Structure formats: structure tokens, C-alpha cells
Amino acid sequence: MKKIAELYKGKAKSVYTTDDADKLVMVYRNDTSAFDGGKLAKLDRKGMINNKTNAFIMEKLAAAGIPTHMEQLISDTESLVKKLDMIPVECVVRNIAAGSICRRLGVTEGLDLSPPTFELFLKNDALHDPMINEYHIRSFGWATDAEVEQMKELTFRVNDVLKKLFADIGILLVDYKLEFGRYHGRIVLGDEFTADGCRLWDAQTRKKLDKDRFRQDLGGVVEAYEEVAQRLGVNLN
Ligand code: ADP
Ligand code: TMP
Ligand code: ASP
């Protein structure tokens, strides 16, 4: 599949059109961003590790019956995906309190959230991805009620699959963000599932194995992403 034109350059990935109007090539770059572009760095090998980790996770989700945009890995840093009409809403599930919920609600990092909680954010860097609710989505027409219901249901189904997948390799799935889009009338999981968009802690030591290492200047960012990939059994060669 040949890349034709750059459709969109995001903070971490670039998206290209192809000769198939329904397919895009997604290129995972080494660029790393936090705080909505407020902190930027290039981390050697990150693009490759994320591309391959995402392909591995998306395959597990597809095997569990979750519709995803993933078609195939095409190189170390590129994947072929279905071209979705993206919904500008980020769906977050939290199993353990960390990050913005601690600041917003004054809870201590590490608190177990039982049952897990669900939050919606508007994908808008200039506004710092503000938290929104289902009424905002309805009033502004970002998605229909039926689409919101499907995104919520799929986001929780992802939790069932991935909490277990990570638990089996001694990792706690603390929280994660998913993005969905429309493909020929269906809601499909898009974007990525990697350590850039979730929180993963070692179950024994609670060592952070995700982008918080970058956000909090903890060092060993790529090493942590690589450890997650290796524990999952992702082939990085
Ligand atoms: P950001 O836009 O947040 O900086 P990235 O650097 O990851 O993020 O860029 C990837 C962009 O591609 C995002 O805007 C994302 O919403 C979009 N995207 C992800 N998957 C698809 C898809 N299957 N079809 C079309 N666009 C997609
Ligand atoms: P938060 O604690 O900053 O609200 O983020 C919750 C989880 O979702 C965390 O794993 C990071 C991820 N996330 C993103 O990757 N991008 C985003 O724009 C948002 C809002 C969250
Ligand atoms: N994913 C968002 C960004 O890259 C939020 C974050 O990671 O802090 O800006």
C-alpha cells in the first residue's frame, strides 16, 4: 500500500492517504508530547515500540470481538488502518486514581476505583482537552446518543480484556484513553493503545511503566515502554 499525501500530522503520529479511499497509513514517530503539546521530546525507538505494541493489543481486542481500525503492520513504524470519521471525544476508564482525577477531586494517587469510573474529554489541545458530559456531546452534535452508548460499552469491554491481559504479566492497568470513529455507519476503535495513552504500573512495586515517566521526568521512558512490550511478548525485532 503506497502513501500518497500527508492527511494529518499529529503530535506523535502522521497519517497518510493511500490508493484505497478507505485506508490510511499511520506512521508512529519518535515525537513524544505531554500536557497537550506543552512538553515535547524525541525518544529514540519509541515510534517502533508503540507501532508494534499497538498492533499486538489491537489484535487481542479484535479477537475479543471489538471492532478496530487496524488492518496490518506494514513496517517497523507504519500500520495500515481503516480511515475513520473520527469523533472528537476521548473516552477514559479509570481502575485506579491517578493524574487529573486526583487534582480535580482531591483523591490520593493509587486509590482503587471500584467499580471503575468513566469520563469523557473533548479532543482539543488549545482548550487542554476539557472534561465534558453526554449532554455536551448531544447539544454540540459531536455524536449521537446511540454512538455515545456504543463508545462507552466498547471502552468498558476493552477494560475487561486488557485488565486481564496486563494482570497476567504482573501489570496494573490504571487508566486509559480511547478514541473512536465511524466507518460505513459503524463505531470502530481508532487511534492507538500504547503506553503513551494509558497508565501501567508494575503490580508488585507500582513502578510506573507509561508516559508518566516522561511527564514527571522520571527517566527510562523508552526502557519502560520496551519492558511492557517484552512482558506482553511483542516481537520488537
Ligand atoms: P494528536 O492529534 O492528539 O496529536 P496523534 O499524533 O496520535 O494525535 O495523531 C493521530 C491523529 O489521527 C489523531 O488526530 C487521531 O484522532 C487520528 N486518527 C486516529 N486513527 C484514525 C483513523 N483510523 N482514521 C482517521 N484518523 C485517525
Ligand atoms: P488524565 O489523568 O490526564 O485525565 O488522563 C487519563 C488517561 O488518559 C491517562 O492514561 C492519559 C490518557 N489521556 C491521553 O492519553 N490523552 C488525553 O488527551 C487525555 C485527556 C487522556
Ligand atoms: N495525550 C495528551 C498530550 O499528548 C495528554 C498528555 O499526555 O498529557 O498532550
GROMACS .gro file of N, CA and C in nm, residues 36-174:
model
  417
   36ASP      N    1  -0.070   1.836   2.640
   36ASP     CA    2  -0.130   1.891   2.517
   36ASP      C    3  -0.028   1.968   2.434
   37GLY      N    4   0.090   1.912   2.422
   37GLY     CA    5   0.193   1.974   2.338
   37GLY      C    6   0.282   2.068   2.417
   38GLY      N    7   0.258   2.085   2.545
   38GLY     CA    8   0.338   2.176   2.628
   38GLY      C    9   0.477   2.123   2.657
   39LYS      N   10   0.495   1.993   2.647
   39LYS     CA   11   0.627   1.932   2.672
   39LYS      C   12   0.654   1.836   2.558
   40LEU      N   13   0.765   1.856   2.488
   40LEU     CA   14   0.793   1.776   2.368
   40LEU      C   15   0.934   1.720   2.374
   41ALA      N   16   0.951   1.599   2.318
   41ALA     CA   17   1.085   1.540   2.306
   41ALA      C   18   1.081   1.435   2.196
   42LYS      N   19   1.199   1.402   2.146
   42LYS     CA   20   1.210   1.288   2.053
   42LYS      C   21   1.277   1.176   2.129
   43LEU      N   22   1.212   1.061   2.135
   43LEU     CA   23   1.267   0.948   2.210
   43LEU      C   24   1.296   0.834   2.113
   44ASP      N   25   1.424   0.806   2.099
   44ASP     CA   26   1.471   0.704   2.008
   44ASP      C   27   1.396   0.571   2.028
   45ARG      N   28   1.351   0.511   1.919
   45ARG     CA   29   1.284   0.380   1.919
   45ARG      C   30   1.138   0.382   1.965
   46LYS      N   31   1.091   0.494   2.017
   46LYS     CA   32   0.954   0.494   2.069
   46LYS      C   33   0.850   0.465   1.960
   47GLY      N   34   0.871   0.522   1.840
   47GLY     CA   35   0.775   0.500   1.731
   47GLY      C   36   0.761   0.353   1.699
   48MET      N   37   0.872   0.286   1.689
   48MET     CA   38   0.872   0.143   1.656
   48MET      C   39   0.803   0.062   1.768
   49ILE      N   40   0.841   0.091   1.892
   49ILE     CA   41   0.784   0.014   2.004
   49ILE      C   42   0.632   0.036   2.011
   50ASN      N   43   0.588   0.159   1.994
   50ASN     CA   44   0.444   0.187   2.002
   50ASN      C   45   0.369   0.126   1.885
   51ASN      N   46   0.426   0.134   1.764
   51ASN     CA   47   0.358   0.075   1.648
   51ASN      C   48   0.336  -0.074   1.670
   52LYS      N   49   0.440  -0.142   1.717
   52LYS     CA   50   0.429  -0.288   1.733
   52LYS      C   51   0.343  -0.326   1.854
   53THR      N   52   0.354  -0.247   1.960
   53THR     CA   53   0.272  -0.276   2.079
   53THR      C   54   0.124  -0.254   2.045
   54ASN      N   55   0.096  -0.146   1.974
   54ASN     CA   56  -0.043  -0.118   1.937
   54ASN      C   57  -0.100  -0.231   1.850
   55ALA      N   58  -0.021  -0.277   1.752
   55ALA     CA   59  -0.069  -0.385   1.664
   55ALA      C   60  -0.103  -0.509   1.747
   56PHE      N   61  -0.018  -0.540   1.845
   56PHE     CA   62  -0.038  -0.656   1.931
   56PHE      C   63  -0.167  -0.643   2.012
   57ILE      N   64  -0.186  -0.525   2.073
   57ILE     CA   65  -0.305  -0.503   2.156
   57ILE      C   66  -0.432  -0.503   2.071
   58MET      N   67  -0.426  -0.435   1.956
   58MET     CA   68  -0.545  -0.428   1.870
   58MET      C   69  -0.586  -0.569   1.825
   59GLU      N   70  -0.487  -0.654   1.802
   59GLU     CA   71  -0.520  -0.791   1.761
   59GLU      C   72  -0.592  -0.865   1.875
   60LYS      N   73  -0.547  -0.844   1.997
   60LYS     CA   74  -0.615  -0.906   2.113
   60LYS      C   75  -0.759  -0.854   2.125
   61LEU      N   76  -0.777  -0.723   2.101
   61LEU     CA   77  -0.911  -0.666   2.113
   61LEU      C   78  -1.001  -0.719   2.002
   62ALA      N   79  -0.947  -0.727   1.881
   62ALA     CA   80  -1.026  -0.779   1.768
   62ALA      C   81  -1.066  -0.924   1.796
   63ALA      N   82  -0.974  -1.000   1.853
   63ALA     CA   83  -1.003  -1.142   1.883
   63ALA      C   84  -1.115  -1.152   1.987
   64ALA      N   85  -1.130  -1.048   2.069
   64ALA     CA   86  -1.237  -1.047   2.170
   64ALA      C   87  -1.366  -0.985   2.113
   65GLY      N   88  -1.367  -0.957   1.983
   65GLY     CA   89  -1.489  -0.909   1.918
   65GLY      C   90  -1.507  -0.758   1.916
   66ILE      N   91  -1.400  -0.686   1.951
   66ILE     CA   92  -1.409  -0.538   1.949
   66ILE      C   93  -1.367  -0.489   1.810
   67PRO      N   94  -1.454  -0.412   1.742
   67PRO     CA   95  -1.419  -0.365   1.608
   67PRO      C   96  -1.308  -0.260   1.616
   68THR      N   97  -1.197  -0.283   1.546
   68THR     CA   98  -1.085  -0.186   1.548
   68THR      C   99  -1.049  -0.146   1.406
   69HIS      N  100  -0.976  -0.033   1.396
   69HIS     CA  101  -0.936   0.018   1.264
   69HIS      C  102  -0.815  -0.055   1.207
   70MET      N  103  -0.751  -0.140   1.289
   70MET     CA  104  -0.623  -0.199   1.250
   70MET      C  105  -0.639  -0.298   1.134
   71GLU      N  106  -0.560  -0.279   1.030
   71GLU     CA  107  -0.558  -0.375   0.919
   71GLU      C  108  -0.432  -0.460   0.927
   72GLN      N  109  -0.315  -0.397   0.918
   72GLN     CA  110  -0.191  -0.474   0.931
   72GLN      C  111  -0.071  -0.384   0.956
   73LEU      N  112   0.030  -0.444   1.020
   73LEU     CA  113   0.160  -0.379   1.034
   73LEU      C  114   0.223  -0.377   0.897
   74ILE      N  115   0.280  -0.261   0.856
   74ILE     CA  116   0.346  -0.264   0.725
   74ILE      C  117   0.495  -0.237   0.733
   75SER      N  118   0.542  -0.184   0.844
   75SER     CA  119   0.687  -0.170   0.864
   75SER      C  120   0.707  -0.148   1.014
   76ASP      N  121   0.832  -0.127   1.053
   76ASP     CA  122   0.861  -0.106   1.196
   76ASP      C  123   0.778   0.007   1.255
   77THR      N  124   0.755   0.112   1.175
   77THR     CA  125   0.689   0.230   1.231
   77THR      C  126   0.557   0.264   1.162
   78GLU      N  127   0.509   0.177   1.072
   78GLU     CA  128   0.386   0.208   0.997
   78GLU      C  129   0.283   0.097   1.009
   79SER      N  130   0.157   0.140   1.016
   79SER     CA  131   0.046   0.044   1.013
   79SER      C  132  -0.059   0.092   0.914
   80LEU      N  133  -0.124  -0.004   0.851
   80LEU     CA  134  -0.237   0.027   0.763
   80LEU      C  135  -0.364   0.019   0.849
   81VAL      N  136  -0.447   0.124   0.840
   81VAL     CA  137  -0.571   0.127   0.920
   81VAL      C  138  -0.689   0.168   0.832
   82LYS      N  139  -0.806   0.138   0.882
   82LYS     CA  140  -0.928   0.187   0.816
   82LYS      C  141  -0.937   0.338   0.838
   83LYS      N  142  -0.978   0.409   0.736
   83LYS     CA  143  -0.997   0.554   0.751
   83LYS      C  144  -1.130   0.580   0.821
   84LEU      N  145  -1.123   0.634   0.942
   84LEU     CA  146  -1.245   0.661   1.019
   84LEU      C  147  -1.279   0.809   1.014
   85ASP      N  148  -1.407   0.836   1.031
   85ASP     CA  149  -1.454   0.972   1.054
   85ASP      C  150  -1.449   0.988   1.207
   86MET      N  151  -1.341   1.049   1.255
   86MET     CA  152  -1.314   1.048   1.400
   86MET      C  153  -1.414   1.134   1.478
   87ILE      N  154  -1.453   1.084   1.591
   87ILE     CA  155  -1.540   1.157   1.683
   87ILE      C  156  -1.447   1.230   1.781
   88PRO      N  157  -1.462   1.363   1.798
   88PRO     CA  158  -1.361   1.441   1.873
   88PRO      C  159  -1.375   1.429   2.024
   89VAL      N  160  -1.396   1.307   2.069
   89VAL     CA  161  -1.424   1.282   2.211
   89VAL      C  162  -1.330   1.171   2.258
   90GLU      N  163  -1.270   1.189   2.376
   90GLU     CA  164  -1.180   1.089   2.432
   90GLU      C  165  -1.253   1.017   2.545
   91CYS      N  166  -1.254   0.885   2.538
   91CYS     CA  167  -1.322   0.804   2.639
   91CYS      C  168  -1.216   0.749   2.734
   92VAL      N  169  -1.232   0.776   2.862
   92VAL     CA  170  -1.133   0.732   2.961
   92VAL      C  171  -1.200   0.641   3.064
   93VAL      N  172  -1.137   0.527   3.091
   93VAL     CA  173  -1.177   0.443   3.203
   93VAL      C  174  -1.063   0.446   3.304
   94ARG      N  175  -1.100   0.455   3.432
   94ARG     CA  176  -1.001   0.455   3.539
   94ARG      C  177  -1.031   0.342   3.636
   95ASN      N  178  -0.933   0.255   3.657
   95ASN     CA  179  -0.943   0.148   3.757
   95ASN      C  180  -0.883   0.190   3.890
   96ILE      N  181  -0.785   0.280   3.880
   96ILE     CA  182  -0.712   0.329   3.998
   96ILE      C  183  -0.696   0.480   3.977
   97ALA      N  184  -0.707   0.558   4.084
   97ALA     CA  185  -0.695   0.704   4.069
   97ALA      C  186  -0.550   0.745   4.040
   98ALA      N  187  -0.535   0.828   3.938
   98ALA     CA  188  -0.405   0.887   3.904
   98ALA      C  189  -0.433   1.005   3.811
   99GLY      N  190  -0.335   1.093   3.798
   99GLY     CA  191  -0.347   1.201   3.701
   99GLY      C  192  -0.455   1.301   3.736
  100SER      N  193  -0.533   1.340   3.633
  100SER     CA  194  -0.621   1.456   3.651
  100SER      C  195  -0.732   1.433   3.752
  101ILE      N  196  -0.774   1.309   3.773
  101ILE     CA  197  -0.884   1.288   3.870
  101ILE      C  198  -0.836   1.319   4.012
  102CYS      N  199  -0.708   1.300   4.037
  102CYS     CA  200  -0.654   1.330   4.170
  102CYS      C  201  -0.656   1.480   4.194
  103ARG      N  202  -0.619   1.556   4.089
  103ARG     CA  203  -0.621   1.703   4.101
  103ARG      C  204  -0.764   1.754   4.112
  104ARG      N  205  -0.854   1.699   4.030
  104ARG     CA  206  -0.992   1.751   4.025
  104ARG      C  207  -1.070   1.719   4.151
  105LEU      N  208  -1.053   1.596   4.201
  105LEU     CA  209  -1.140   1.551   4.310
  105LEU      C  210  -1.066   1.537   4.444
  106GLY      N  211  -0.937   1.572   4.443
  106GLY     CA  212  -0.862   1.570   4.568
  106GLY      C  213  -0.841   1.432   4.626
  107VAL      N  214  -0.833   1.332   4.539
  107VAL     CA  215  -0.810   1.196   4.590
  107VAL      C  216  -0.663   1.159   4.573
  108THR      N  217  -0.620   1.064   4.653
  108THR     CA  218  -0.479   1.024   4.653
  108THR      C  219  -0.452   0.928   4.539
  109GLU      N  220  -0.338   0.948   4.473
  109GLU     CA  221  -0.297   0.856   4.367
  109GLU      C  222  -0.287   0.715   4.424
  110GLY      N  223  -0.345   0.619   4.352
  110GLY     CA  224  -0.335   0.480   4.395
  110GLY      C  225  -0.464   0.427   4.455
  111LEU      N  226  -0.561   0.516   4.478
  111LEU     CA  227  -0.690   0.473   4.533
  111LEU      C  228  -0.762   0.382   4.432
  112ASP      N  229  -0.808   0.265   4.480
  112ASP     CA  230  -0.883   0.173   4.393
  112ASP      C  231  -1.019   0.230   4.362
  113LEU      N  232  -1.058   0.230   4.236
  113LEU     CA  233  -1.190   0.280   4.197
  113LEU      C  234  -1.277   0.159   4.164
  114SER      N  235  -1.369   0.130   4.254
  114SER     CA  236  -1.450   0.011   4.238
  114SER      C  237  -1.597   0.047   4.255
  115PRO      N  238  -1.679   0.040   4.148
  115PRO     CA  239  -1.642  -0.001   4.013
  115PRO      C  240  -1.555   0.105   3.944
  116PRO      N  241  -1.490   0.066   3.833
  116PRO     CA  242  -1.411   0.162   3.758
  116PRO      C  243  -1.498   0.279   3.714
  117THR      N  244  -1.435   0.396   3.697
  117THR     CA  245  -1.513   0.511   3.655
  117THR      C  246  -1.484   0.546   3.509
  118PHE      N  247  -1.577   0.623   3.450
  118PHE     CA  248  -1.572   0.656   3.308
  118PHE      C  249  -1.583   0.807   3.293
  119GLU      N  250  -1.496   0.864   3.210
  119GLU     CA  251  -1.501   1.010   3.187
  119GLU      C  252  -1.487   1.039   3.038
  120LEU      N  253  -1.542   1.154   2.999
  120LEU     CA  254  -1.534   1.199   2.859
  120LEU      C  255  -1.459   1.331   2.854
  121PHE      N  256  -1.372   1.345   2.753
  121PHE     CA  257  -1.299   1.470   2.732
  121PHE      C  258  -1.314   1.511   2.586
  122LEU      N  259  -1.316   1.643   2.564
  122LEU     CA  260  -1.317   1.694   2.427
  122LEU      C  261  -1.174   1.695   2.374
  123LYS      N  262  -1.156   1.639   2.253
  123LYS     CA  263  -1.020   1.638   2.195
  123LYS      C  264  -0.993   1.776   2.137
  124ASN      N  265  -0.926   1.860   2.215
  124ASN     CA  266  -0.898   1.997   2.173
  124ASN      C  267  -0.778   2.050   2.254
  125ASP      N  268  -0.659   2.041   2.190
  125ASP     CA  269  -0.535   2.080   2.261
  125ASP      C  270  -0.541   2.224   2.310
  126ALA      N  271  -0.595   2.315   2.223
  126ALA     CA  272  -0.595   2.458   2.259
  126ALA      C  273  -0.674   2.480   2.389
  127LEU      N  274  -0.775   2.397   2.411
  127LEU     CA  275  -0.857   2.410   2.533
  127LEU      C  276  -0.812   2.313   2.641
  128HIS      N  277  -0.700   2.241   2.616
  128HIS     CA  278  -0.647   2.141   2.710
  128HIS      C  279  -0.746   2.029   2.738
  129ASP      N  280  -0.808   1.980   2.632
  129ASP     CA  281  -0.896   1.863   2.643
  129ASP      C  282  -0.990   1.872   2.763
  130PRO      N  283  -1.081   1.969   2.764
  130PRO     CA  284  -1.169   1.982   2.881
  130PRO      C  285  -1.261   1.861   2.899
  131MET      N  286  -1.293   1.835   3.026
  131MET     CA  287  -1.386   1.728   3.056
  131MET      C  288  -1.526   1.771   3.010
  132ILE      N  289  -1.599   1.679   2.951
  132ILE     CA  290  -1.735   1.709   2.903
  132ILE      C  291  -1.829   1.597   2.951
  133ASN      N  292  -1.959   1.617   2.930
  133ASN     CA  293  -2.051   1.508   2.961
  133ASN      C  294  -2.138   1.476   2.839
  134GLU      N  295  -2.227   1.381   2.854
  134GLU     CA  296  -2.306   1.334   2.741
  134GLU      C  297  -2.398   1.443   2.687
  135TYR      N  298  -2.439   1.535   2.775
  135TYR     CA  299  -2.527   1.643   2.729
  135TYR      C  300  -2.452   1.738   2.636
  136HIS      N  301  -2.323   1.763   2.666
  136HIS     CA  302  -2.244   1.847   2.574
  136HIS      C  303  -2.235   1.779   2.437
  137ILE      N  304  -2.210   1.649   2.438
  137ILE     CA  305  -2.194   1.577   2.310
  137ILE      C  306  -2.323   1.588   2.230
  138ARG      N  307  -2.436   1.579   2.301
  138ARG     CA  308  -2.567   1.588   2.234
  138ARG      C  309  -2.592   1.730   2.184
  139SER      N  310  -2.571   1.831   2.270
  139SER     CA  311  -2.602   1.969   2.232
  139SER      C  312  -2.515   2.019   2.117
  140PHE      N  313  -2.387   1.976   2.117
  140PHE     CA  314  -2.298   2.024   2.010
  140PHE      C  315  -2.295   1.928   1.890
  141GLY      N  316  -2.367   1.818   1.901
  141GLY     CA  317  -2.378   1.727   1.787
  141GLY      C  318  -2.250   1.653   1.753
  142TRP      N  319  -2.163   1.630   1.854
  142TRP     CA  320  -2.038   1.560   1.825
  142TRP      C  321  -2.062   1.412   1.797
  143ALA      N  322  -2.167   1.358   1.856
  143ALA     CA  323  -2.204   1.218   1.831
  143ALA      C  324  -2.349   1.200   1.875
  144THR      N  325  -2.411   1.094   1.825
  144THR     CA  326  -2.549   1.067   1.865
  144THR      C  327  -2.549   0.993   1.999
  145ASP      N  328  -2.666   0.990   2.063
  145ASP     CA  329  -2.677   0.915   2.189
  145ASP      C  330  -2.639   0.769   2.170
  146ALA      N  331  -2.684   0.713   2.056
  146ALA     CA  332  -2.653   0.571   2.031
  146ALA      C  333  -2.502   0.551   2.016
  147GLU      N  334  -2.436   0.646   1.950
  147GLU     CA  335  -2.290   0.634   1.935
  147GLU      C  336  -2.219   0.645   2.070
  148VAL      N  337  -2.267   0.736   2.155
  148VAL     CA  338  -2.205   0.750   2.288
  148VAL      C  339  -2.221   0.620   2.366
  149GLU      N  340  -2.341   0.563   2.359
  149GLU     CA  341  -2.365   0.436   2.429
  149GLU      C  342  -2.268   0.327   2.380
  150GLN      N  343  -2.249   0.321   2.248
  150GLN     CA  344  -2.158   0.220   2.192
  150GLN      C  345  -2.014   0.245   2.235
  151MET      N  346  -1.972   0.373   2.232
  151MET     CA  347  -1.833   0.404   2.272
  151MET      C  348  -1.810   0.365   2.418
  152LYS      N  349  -1.911   0.394   2.502
  152LYS     CA  350  -1.898   0.362   2.645
  152LYS      C  351  -1.891   0.210   2.665
  153GLU      N  352  -1.981   0.141   2.597
  153GLU     CA  353  -1.983  -0.004   2.612
  153GLU      C  354  -1.852  -0.067   2.563
  154LEU      N  355  -1.804  -0.019   2.449
  154LEU     CA  356  -1.679  -0.074   2.395
  154LEU      C  357  -1.560  -0.039   2.485
  155THR      N  358  -1.561   0.081   2.543
  155THR     CA  359  -1.449   0.121   2.630
  155THR      C  360  -1.444   0.030   2.753
  156PHE      N  361  -1.560  -0.006   2.808
  156PHE     CA  362  -1.561  -0.099   2.923
  156PHE      C  363  -1.525  -0.242   2.879
  157ARG      N  364  -1.566  -0.281   2.758
  157ARG     CA  365  -1.526  -0.416   2.711
  157ARG      C  366  -1.375  -0.425   2.696
  158VAL      N  367  -1.315  -0.315   2.648
  158VAL     CA  368  -1.168  -0.310   2.637
  158VAL      C  369  -1.107  -0.330   2.777
  159ASN      N  370  -1.170  -0.271   2.878
  159ASN     CA  371  -1.118  -0.287   3.015
  159ASN      C  372  -1.117  -0.433   3.057
  160ASP      N  373  -1.225  -0.505   3.029
  160ASP     CA  374  -1.232  -0.647   3.067
  160ASP      C  375  -1.117  -0.725   3.002
  161VAL      N  376  -1.093  -0.697   2.874
  161VAL     CA  377  -0.989  -0.772   2.800
  161VAL      C  378  -0.850  -0.733   2.851
  162LEU      N  379  -0.826  -0.603   2.861
  162LEU     CA  380  -0.687  -0.559   2.886
  162LEU      C  381  -0.647  -0.565   3.033
  163LYS      N  382  -0.745  -0.549   3.124
  163LYS     CA  383  -0.709  -0.563   3.266
  163LYS      C  384  -0.651  -0.702   3.291
  164LYS      N  385  -0.714  -0.802   3.228
  164LYS     CA  386  -0.669  -0.940   3.246
  164LYS      C  387  -0.537  -0.963   3.174
  165LEU      N  388  -0.528  -0.913   3.049
  165LEU     CA  389  -0.405  -0.930   2.972
  165LEU      C  390  -0.285  -0.876   3.051
  166PHE      N  391  -0.301  -0.755   3.109
  166PHE     CA  392  -0.190  -0.696   3.184
  166PHE      C  393  -0.172  -0.766   3.319
  167ALA      N  394  -0.281  -0.803   3.384
  167ALA     CA  395  -0.268  -0.871   3.514
  167ALA      C  396  -0.185  -0.998   3.499
  168ASP      N  397  -0.205  -1.066   3.385
  168ASP     CA  398  -0.132  -1.192   3.362
  168ASP      C  399   0.018  -1.172   3.349
  169ILE      N  400   0.062  -1.050   3.322
  169ILE     CA  401   0.207  -1.023   3.315
  169ILE      C  402   0.250  -0.929   3.429
  170GLY      N  403   0.169  -0.928   3.535
  170GLY     CA  404   0.208  -0.855   3.657
  170GLY      C  405   0.202  -0.704   3.644
  171ILE      N  406   0.110  -0.657   3.560
  171ILE     CA  407   0.097  -0.511   3.540
  171ILE      C  408  -0.047  -0.468   3.570
  172LEU      N  409  -0.060  -0.357   3.643
  172LEU     CA  410  -0.192  -0.299   3.673
  172LEU      C  411  -0.228  -0.200   3.562
  173LEU      N  412  -0.347  -0.218   3.504
  173LEU     CA  413  -0.400  -0.121   3.407
  173LEU      C  414  -0.471  -0.014   3.489
  174VAL      N  415  -0.404   0.098   3.509
  174VAL     CA  416  -0.455   0.204   3.598
  174VAL      C  417  -0.567   0.283   3.529
   0.00000   0.00000   0.00000
